[in-house]
mmCIF file of N, CA and C in Angstrom:
data_model
loop_
_atom_site.group_PDB
_atom_site.id
_atom_site.type_symbol
_atom_site.label_atom_id
_atom_site.label_comp_id
_atom_site.label_asym_id
_atom_site.label_seq_id
_atom_site.Cartn_x
_atom_site.Cartn_y
_atom_site.Cartn_z
ATOM 1 N N MET G 1 0.769 -1.123 0.042
ATOM 2 C CA MET G 1 -0.006 -0.055 0.138
ATOM 3 C C MET G 1 0.732 1.472 0.044
ATOM 4 N N CYS G 2 0.490 2.311 -0.674
ATOM 5 C CA CYS G 2 1.303 3.487 -0.937
ATOM 6 C C CYS G 2 0.873 4.142 0.362
ATOM 7 N N LYS G 3 1.910 4.960 0.470
ATOM 8 C CA LYS G 3 1.842 6.164 1.599
ATOM 9 C C LYS G 3 0.907 7.345 1.381
ATOM 10 N N LEU G 4 0.127 7.448 2.374
ATOM 11 C CA LEU G 4 -0.910 8.645 1.949
ATOM 12 C C LEU G 4 -0.370 9.884 2.637
ATOM 13 N N LYS G 5 -0.676 10.999 2.028
ATOM 14 C CA LYS G 5 -0.122 12.073 2.557
ATOM 15 C C LYS G 5 -1.217 13.017 3.508
ATOM 16 N N PHE G 6 -1.641 12.083 4.372
ATOM 17 C CA PHE G 6 -2.689 12.577 5.303
ATOM 18 C C PHE G 6 -2.433 11.973 6.709
ATOM 19 N N LYS G 7 -2.358 12.770 7.747
ATOM 20 C CA LYS G 7 -2.234 12.362 9.117
ATOM 21 C C LYS G 7 -3.555 12.784 10.008
ATOM 22 N N PRO G 8 -4.267 11.901 10.452
ATOM 23 C CA PRO G 8 -5.353 12.469 11.612
ATOM 24 C C PRO G 8 -4.839 13.157 12.637
ATOM 25 N N VAL G 9 -5.752 13.987 13.344
ATOM 26 C CA VAL G 9 -5.123 14.722 14.577
ATOM 27 C C VAL G 9 -6.272 14.418 15.717
ATOM 28 N N GLY G 10 -5.612 14.540 16.985
ATOM 29 C CA GLY G 10 -6.461 13.988 18.175
ATOM 30 C C GLY G 10 -6.841 12.688 17.929
ATOM 31 N N ASP G 11 -8.113 12.402 18.522
ATOM 32 C CA ASP G 11 -8.514 10.924 18.779
ATOM 33 C C ASP G 11 -9.278 10.571 17.143
ATOM 34 N N ARG G 12 -8.919 11.153 16.220
ATOM 35 C CA ARG G 12 -9.437 10.798 14.794
ATOM 36 C C ARG G 12 -8.668 9.696 14.322
ATOM 37 N N ILE G 13 -9.546 8.632 13.460
ATOM 38 C CA ILE G 13 -8.636 7.669 13.086
ATOM 39 C C ILE G 13 -9.365 7.697 11.346
ATOM 40 N N LEU G 14 -8.187 7.221 10.591
ATOM 41 C CA LEU G 14 -8.850 7.239 9.249
ATOM 42 C C LEU G 14 -9.059 5.562 8.865
ATOM 43 N N VAL G 15 -10.150 5.486 8.415
ATOM 44 C CA VAL G 15 -10.255 3.938 8.005
ATOM 45 C C VAL G 15 -10.926 4.116 6.397
ATOM 46 N N GLN G 16 -10.658 2.813 5.840
ATOM 47 C CA GLN G 16 -11.161 2.481 4.673
ATOM 48 C C GLN G 16 -12.121 1.415 4.667
ATOM 49 N N HIS G 17 -13.345 1.723 4.262
ATOM 50 C CA HIS G 17 -14.624 0.668 4.190
ATOM 51 C C HIS G 17 -14.026 -0.581 3.392
ATOM 52 N N VAL G 18 -14.431 -1.854 3.851
ATOM 53 C CA VAL G 18 -14.008 -3.137 3.318
ATOM 54 C C VAL G 18 -15.560 -3.439 2.478
ATOM 55 N N GLU G 19 -15.432 -3.446 1.195
ATOM 56 C CA GLU G 19 -16.645 -3.521 0.406
ATOM 57 C C GLU G 19 -17.010 -5.132 0.350
ATOM 58 N N ASP G 20 -18.233 -5.126 0.297
ATOM 59 C CA ASP G 20 -18.906 -6.645 0.218
ATOM 60 C C ASP G 20 -18.927 -6.833 -1.078
ATOM 61 N N LYS G 21 -18.502 -8.192 -1.382
ATOM 62 C CA LYS G 21 -18.481 -8.598 -2.713
ATOM 63 C C LYS G 21 -19.951 -8.497 -3.191
ATOM 64 N N GLU G 22 -20.071 -8.078 -4.407
ATOM 65 C CA GLU G 22 -21.610 -7.836 -5.057
ATOM 66 C C GLU G 22 -22.158 -9.154 -5.353
ATOM 67 N N GLN G 23 -23.241 -9.422 -5.007
ATOM 68 C CA GLN G 23 -24.008 -10.748 -5.114
ATOM 69 C C GLN G 23 -25.367 -10.277 -6.106
ATOM 70 N N VAL G 24 -25.456 -10.892 -7.067
ATOM 71 C CA VAL G 24 -26.678 -10.727 -7.941
ATOM 72 C C VAL G 24 -27.578 -11.794 -7.478
ATOM 73 N N ARG G 25 -28.768 -11.339 -6.957
ATOM 74 C CA ARG G 25 -29.881 -12.347 -6.529
ATOM 75 C C ARG G 25 -31.157 -12.027 -7.536
ATOM 76 N N GLY G 26 -31.499 -13.104 -8.284
ATOM 77 C CA GLY G 26 -32.661 -13.054 -9.192
ATOM 78 C C GLY G 26 -32.405 -12.191 -10.480
ATOM 79 N N GLY G 27 -31.242 -11.787 -10.815
ATOM 80 C CA GLY G 27 -30.985 -11.055 -11.974
ATOM 81 C C GLY G 27 -30.929 -9.416 -11.452
ATOM 82 N N VAL G 28 -31.301 -9.156 -10.431
ATOM 83 C CA VAL G 28 -31.520 -7.769 -9.891
ATOM 84 C C VAL G 28 -30.155 -7.155 -9.454
ATOM 85 N N ILE G 29 -29.645 -6.033 -10.062
ATOM 86 C CA ILE G 29 -28.325 -5.309 -9.603
ATOM 87 C C ILE G 29 -28.815 -4.098 -8.765
ATOM 88 N N ILE G 30 -28.260 -4.059 -7.751
ATOM 89 C CA ILE G 30 -28.620 -2.917 -6.890
ATOM 90 C C ILE G 30 -27.543 -1.886 -7.340
ATOM 91 N N PRO G 31 -27.904 -0.519 -7.502
ATOM 92 C CA PRO G 31 -26.949 0.275 -7.825
ATOM 93 C C PRO G 31 -26.513 0.831 -6.416
ATOM 94 N N ASP G 32 -25.124 1.538 -6.753
ATOM 95 C CA ASP G 32 -24.311 1.923 -5.510
ATOM 96 C C ASP G 32 -25.101 3.061 -4.794
ATOM 97 N N SER G 33 -25.803 3.739 -5.235
ATOM 98 C CA SER G 33 -26.653 4.825 -4.516
ATOM 99 C C SER G 33 -27.696 4.325 -3.509
ATOM 100 N N ALA G 34 -28.167 3.014 -4.083
ATOM 101 C CA ALA G 34 -29.027 2.606 -3.067
ATOM 102 C C ALA G 34 -28.503 1.372 -1.874
ATOM 103 N N LYS G 35 -27.223 1.327 -2.102
ATOM 104 C CA LYS G 35 -26.638 0.242 -1.116
ATOM 105 C C LYS G 35 -26.284 0.967 0.284
ATOM 106 N N GLU G 36 -26.217 0.055 1.425
ATOM 107 C CA GLU G 36 -25.928 0.504 2.466
ATOM 108 C C GLU G 36 -24.535 0.789 2.648
ATOM 109 N N LYS G 37 -24.131 1.741 3.290
ATOM 110 C CA LYS G 37 -22.624 1.832 3.609
ATOM 111 C C LYS G 37 -22.058 0.689 4.544
ATOM 112 N N PRO G 38 -20.971 -0.093 4.247
ATOM 113 C CA PRO G 38 -20.519 -1.252 5.015
ATOM 114 C C PRO G 38 -20.029 -0.587 6.274
ATOM 115 N N GLN G 39 -20.322 -1.261 7.373
ATOM 116 C CA GLN G 39 -19.775 -0.917 8.738
ATOM 117 C C GLN G 39 -18.581 -1.783 9.215
ATOM 118 N N GLU G 40 -18.018 -2.518 8.090
ATOM 119 C CA GLU G 40 -16.725 -3.216 8.250
ATOM 120 C C GLU G 40 -15.459 -2.194 7.717
ATOM 121 N N ALA G 41 -14.363 -2.005 8.517
ATOM 122 C CA ALA G 41 -13.226 -0.926 7.978
ATOM 123 C C ALA G 41 -12.145 -1.690 8.389
ATOM 124 N N LYS G 42 -10.997 -1.078 7.584
ATOM 125 C CA LYS G 42 -9.631 -1.262 7.857
ATOM 126 C C LYS G 42 -9.276 0.197 8.479
ATOM 127 N N VAL G 43 -8.356 0.032 9.659
ATOM 128 C CA VAL G 43 -7.607 1.035 10.055
ATOM 129 C C VAL G 43 -6.549 1.341 9.326
ATOM 130 N N ILE G 44 -6.322 2.557 8.701
ATOM 131 C CA ILE G 44 -5.363 3.157 7.939
ATOM 132 C C ILE G 44 -4.575 4.131 8.737
ATOM 133 N N ALA G 45 -4.752 4.819 9.437
ATOM 134 C CA ALA G 45 -3.758 5.810 9.960
ATOM 135 C C ALA G 45 -4.398 6.209 11.532
ATOM 136 N N LEU G 46 -3.699 6.469 12.398
ATOM 137 C CA LEU G 46 -4.134 6.926 13.528
ATOM 138 C C LEU G 46 -3.552 8.322 13.872
ATOM 139 N N GLY G 47 -4.520 9.057 14.565
ATOM 140 C CA GLY G 47 -4.064 10.375 14.944
ATOM 141 C C GLY G 47 -3.081 10.390 16.255
ATOM 142 N N THR G 48 -3.044 11.479 16.767
ATOM 143 C CA THR G 48 -1.866 11.783 17.860
ATOM 144 C C THR G 48 -2.674 11.433 19.163
ATOM 145 N N GLY G 49 -3.959 10.947 19.462
ATOM 146 C CA GLY G 49 -4.282 10.477 20.719
ATOM 147 C C GLY G 49 -5.110 11.776 21.474
ATOM 148 N N THR G 50 -5.701 11.275 22.650
ATOM 149 C CA THR G 50 -6.478 12.423 23.415
ATOM 150 C C THR G 50 -5.569 12.651 24.760
ATOM 151 N N LYS G 51 -5.443 13.957 25.101
ATOM 152 C CA LYS G 51 -4.867 14.204 26.538
ATOM 153 C C LYS G 51 -5.697 14.536 27.440
ATOM 154 N N SER G 52 -5.418 13.806 28.427
ATOM 155 C CA SER G 52 -6.302 14.185 29.565
ATOM 156 C C SER G 52 -6.103 15.621 30.215
ATOM 157 N N GLU G 53 -6.689 15.962 31.457
ATOM 158 C CA GLU G 53 -6.711 17.277 32.016
ATOM 159 C C GLU G 53 -5.320 17.697 32.558
ATOM 160 N N ASP G 54 -4.563 16.378 32.959
ATOM 161 C CA ASP G 54 -3.266 16.523 33.371
ATOM 162 C C ASP G 54 -1.988 16.441 32.444
ATOM 163 N N GLY G 55 -2.564 16.141 31.114
ATOM 164 C CA GLY G 55 -1.511 16.351 30.248
ATOM 165 C C GLY G 55 -1.282 14.969 29.892
ATOM 166 N N THR G 56 -1.438 13.597 30.376
ATOM 167 C CA THR G 56 -1.005 12.370 29.788
ATOM 168 C C THR G 56 -1.899 12.257 28.692
ATOM 169 N N LEU G 57 -1.131 11.311 27.726
ATOM 170 C CA LEU G 57 -1.627 11.049 26.364
ATOM 171 C C LEU G 57 -2.159 9.784 26.451
ATOM 172 N N HIS G 58 -3.587 9.567 26.214
ATOM 173 C CA HIS G 58 -3.988 8.077 26.127
ATOM 174 C C HIS G 58 -3.710 7.445 24.704
ATOM 175 N N ALA G 59 -3.406 6.207 24.961
ATOM 176 C CA ALA G 59 -3.003 5.465 23.881
ATOM 177 C C ALA G 59 -4.332 4.870 22.995
ATOM 178 N N PHE G 60 -4.548 4.757 21.597
ATOM 179 C CA PHE G 60 -5.627 4.178 21.032
ATOM 180 C C PHE G 60 -5.824 2.908 21.573
ATOM 181 N N GLU G 61 -6.805 2.086 21.238
ATOM 182 C CA GLU G 61 -7.101 0.956 21.644
ATOM 183 C C GLU G 61 -7.101 -0.096 20.353
ATOM 184 N N VAL G 62 -6.852 0.755 19.093
ATOM 185 C CA VAL G 62 -6.724 -0.186 17.827
ATOM 186 C C VAL G 62 -5.312 0.357 17.376
ATOM 187 N N LYS G 63 -5.070 -0.509 16.485
ATOM 188 C CA LYS G 63 -3.758 0.000 15.502
ATOM 189 C C LYS G 63 -4.049 -0.174 14.242
ATOM 190 N N VAL G 64 -2.876 0.193 13.262
ATOM 191 C CA VAL G 64 -2.903 0.372 12.182
ATOM 192 C C VAL G 64 -3.145 -1.192 11.362
ATOM 193 N N GLY G 65 -4.047 -1.342 10.611
ATOM 194 C CA GLY G 65 -4.419 -2.769 9.960
ATOM 195 C C GLY G 65 -5.161 -3.630 10.585
ATOM 196 N N ASP G 66 -5.948 -2.903 11.900
ATOM 197 C CA ASP G 66 -6.705 -3.671 12.342
ATOM 198 C C ASP G 66 -8.305 -3.698 11.636
ATOM 199 N N ALA G 67 -9.088 -4.460 11.598
ATOM 200 C CA ALA G 67 -10.406 -4.638 10.830
ATOM 201 C C ALA G 67 -11.334 -4.329 12.173
ATOM 202 N N VAL G 68 -12.086 -3.331 11.937
ATOM 203 C CA VAL G 68 -13.060 -2.764 12.928
ATOM 204 C C VAL G 68 -14.270 -2.792 12.613
ATOM 205 N N LEU G 69 -15.454 -2.488 13.314
ATOM 206 C CA LEU G 69 -16.636 -2.358 12.869
ATOM 207 C C LEU G 69 -16.952 -0.796 13.528
ATOM 208 N N ILE G 70 -17.613 0.061 12.473
ATOM 209 C CA ILE G 70 -17.977 1.613 12.940
ATOM 210 C C ILE G 70 -19.555 1.793 12.596
ATOM 211 N N GLY G 71 -19.967 2.439 13.547
ATOM 212 C CA GLY G 71 -21.408 3.044 13.172
ATOM 213 C C GLY G 71 -21.765 3.511 11.869
ATOM 214 N N LYS G 72 -23.072 2.985 11.502
ATOM 215 C CA LYS G 72 -23.400 3.261 10.093
ATOM 216 C C LYS G 72 -23.388 4.867 9.604
ATOM 217 N N PHE G 73 -23.510 5.708 10.510
ATOM 218 C CA PHE G 73 -23.799 6.928 10.286
ATOM 219 C C PHE G 73 -22.327 7.730 10.786
ATOM 220 N N ALA G 74 -21.351 7.014 11.445
ATOM 221 C CA ALA G 74 -20.229 7.617 11.845
ATOM 222 C C ALA G 74 -19.231 8.426 10.940
ATOM 223 N N GLY G 75 -18.636 9.374 11.418
ATOM 224 C CA GLY G 75 -17.544 10.037 10.654
ATOM 225 C C GLY G 75 -17.777 10.871 9.509
ATOM 226 N N SER G 76 -16.639 11.247 8.908
ATOM 227 C CA SER G 76 -17.050 12.260 7.458
ATOM 228 C C SER G 76 -16.183 11.370 6.364
ATOM 229 N N GLU G 77 -16.852 11.308 5.334
ATOM 230 C CA GLU G 77 -16.260 10.654 4.175
ATOM 231 C C GLU G 77 -15.064 11.779 3.578
ATOM 232 N N VAL G 78 -13.940 11.376 3.191
ATOM 233 C CA VAL G 78 -13.055 12.084 2.603
ATOM 234 C C VAL G 78 -12.419 11.314 1.165
ATOM 235 N N LYS G 79 -12.006 12.310 0.364
ATOM 236 C CA LYS G 79 -11.288 11.514 -0.941
ATOM 237 C C LYS G 79 -9.993 11.917 -0.981
ATOM 238 N N ILE G 80 -9.031 10.927 -0.866
ATOM 239 C CA ILE G 80 -7.453 11.021 -0.898
ATOM 240 C C ILE G 80 -6.814 10.395 -1.765
ATOM 241 N N ASP G 81 -6.232 10.751 -2.816
ATOM 242 C CA ASP G 81 -5.593 10.036 -3.925
ATOM 243 C C ASP G 81 -6.534 9.515 -4.617
ATOM 244 N N ASN G 82 -7.770 9.972 -4.851
ATOM 245 C CA ASN G 82 -8.770 9.319 -5.809
ATOM 246 C C ASN G 82 -9.184 7.958 -5.037
ATOM 247 N N ARG G 83 -9.220 7.727 -3.693
ATOM 248 C CA ARG G 83 -9.781 6.849 -2.945
ATOM 249 C C ARG G 83 -10.466 7.324 -2.001
ATOM 250 N N LYS G 84 -11.795 6.663 -1.542
ATOM 251 C CA LYS G 84 -12.463 6.971 -0.550
ATOM 252 C C LYS G 84 -12.104 6.367 0.862
ATOM 253 N N PHE G 85 -12.000 7.281 1.810
ATOM 254 C CA PHE G 85 -11.758 7.119 3.363
ATOM 255 C C PHE G 85 -12.861 7.897 3.994
ATOM 256 N N THR G 86 -12.973 7.179 5.369
ATOM 257 C CA THR G 86 -13.651 7.959 6.319
ATOM 258 C C THR G 86 -12.898 8.145 7.482
ATOM 259 N N VAL G 87 -13.088 9.513 7.999
ATOM 260 C CA VAL G 87 -12.562 9.849 9.385
ATOM 261 C C VAL G 87 -13.429 10.023 10.394
ATOM 262 N N VAL G 88 -13.115 9.046 11.313
ATOM 263 C CA VAL G 88 -14.171 8.654 12.571
ATOM 264 C C VAL G 88 -13.226 9.075 13.832
ATOM 265 N N ARG G 89 -13.962 9.234 14.998
ATOM 266 C CA ARG G 89 -13.193 9.305 16.161
ATOM 267 C C ARG G 89 -13.045 8.116 16.919
ATOM 268 N N GLU G 90 -12.276 7.783 17.921
ATOM 269 C CA GLU G 90 -12.352 6.603 18.407
ATOM 270 C C GLU G 90 -13.595 6.050 19.143
ATOM 271 N N ASP G 91 -14.226 6.843 19.634
ATOM 272 C CA ASP G 91 -15.520 6.747 19.933
ATOM 273 C C ASP G 91 -16.816 6.066 19.049
ATOM 274 N N ASP G 92 -16.340 6.307 18.009
ATOM 275 C CA ASP G 92 -17.297 5.742 16.756
ATOM 276 C C ASP G 92 -16.925 4.439 16.370
ATOM 277 N N ILE G 93 -15.855 3.735 16.951
ATOM 278 C CA ILE G 93 -15.583 2.205 16.756
ATOM 279 C C ILE G 93 -16.241 1.669 17.701
ATOM 280 N N LEU G 94 -17.135 0.627 17.007
ATOM 281 C CA LEU G 94 -17.888 -0.417 18.002
ATOM 282 C C LEU G 94 -16.928 -1.302 18.524
ATOM 283 N N GLY G 95 -15.962 -2.079 17.688
ATOM 284 C CA GLY G 95 -15.180 -3.041 18.349
ATOM 285 C C GLY G 95 -14.222 -3.358 17.181
ATOM 286 N N VAL G 96 -13.430 -4.432 17.398
ATOM 287 C CA VAL G 96 -12.266 -4.927 16.655
ATOM 288 C C VAL G 96 -12.624 -6.259 16.129
ATOM 289 N N VAL G 97 -12.891 -6.582 14.607
ATOM 290 C CA VAL G 97 -13.113 -7.773 14.190
ATOM 291 C C VAL G 97 -11.899 -8.735 14.319
ATOM 292 N N THR G 98 -11.919 -9.943 14.929
ATOM 293 C CA THR G 98 -10.979 -10.964 15.216
ATOM 294 C C THR G 98 -10.940 -12.153 14.374
#
C-alpha cells in the first residue's frame, strides 16, 4: 500500500471501508446509491491521541491494519488520492473484528 499524505489529529482515525462482494440475486443489480454503507473497515492511520486534563496522552485501543466495525452514520467521508476514506473518532468504533 502506498503512503498517504494525510495524518489525522487528536482522537481521529482514518479508515477505509471493506466492500462486500457484489451478489446478484434473481438478476437484480442494486445501484451503488441504494446500497448501505458497509460497517466493516480497515484502520489506515491513527491520530495523535487525546490528552487528559493532567496532560497525559491516552493510547488508542486499535492499531493500523485492524479490521473494525464502525457505526452506520459515523465519521466524515473524504477522498484522498482518488480513493474514498472515512475519518472517525475513536468513540465511533464499535469493536475490533478478530
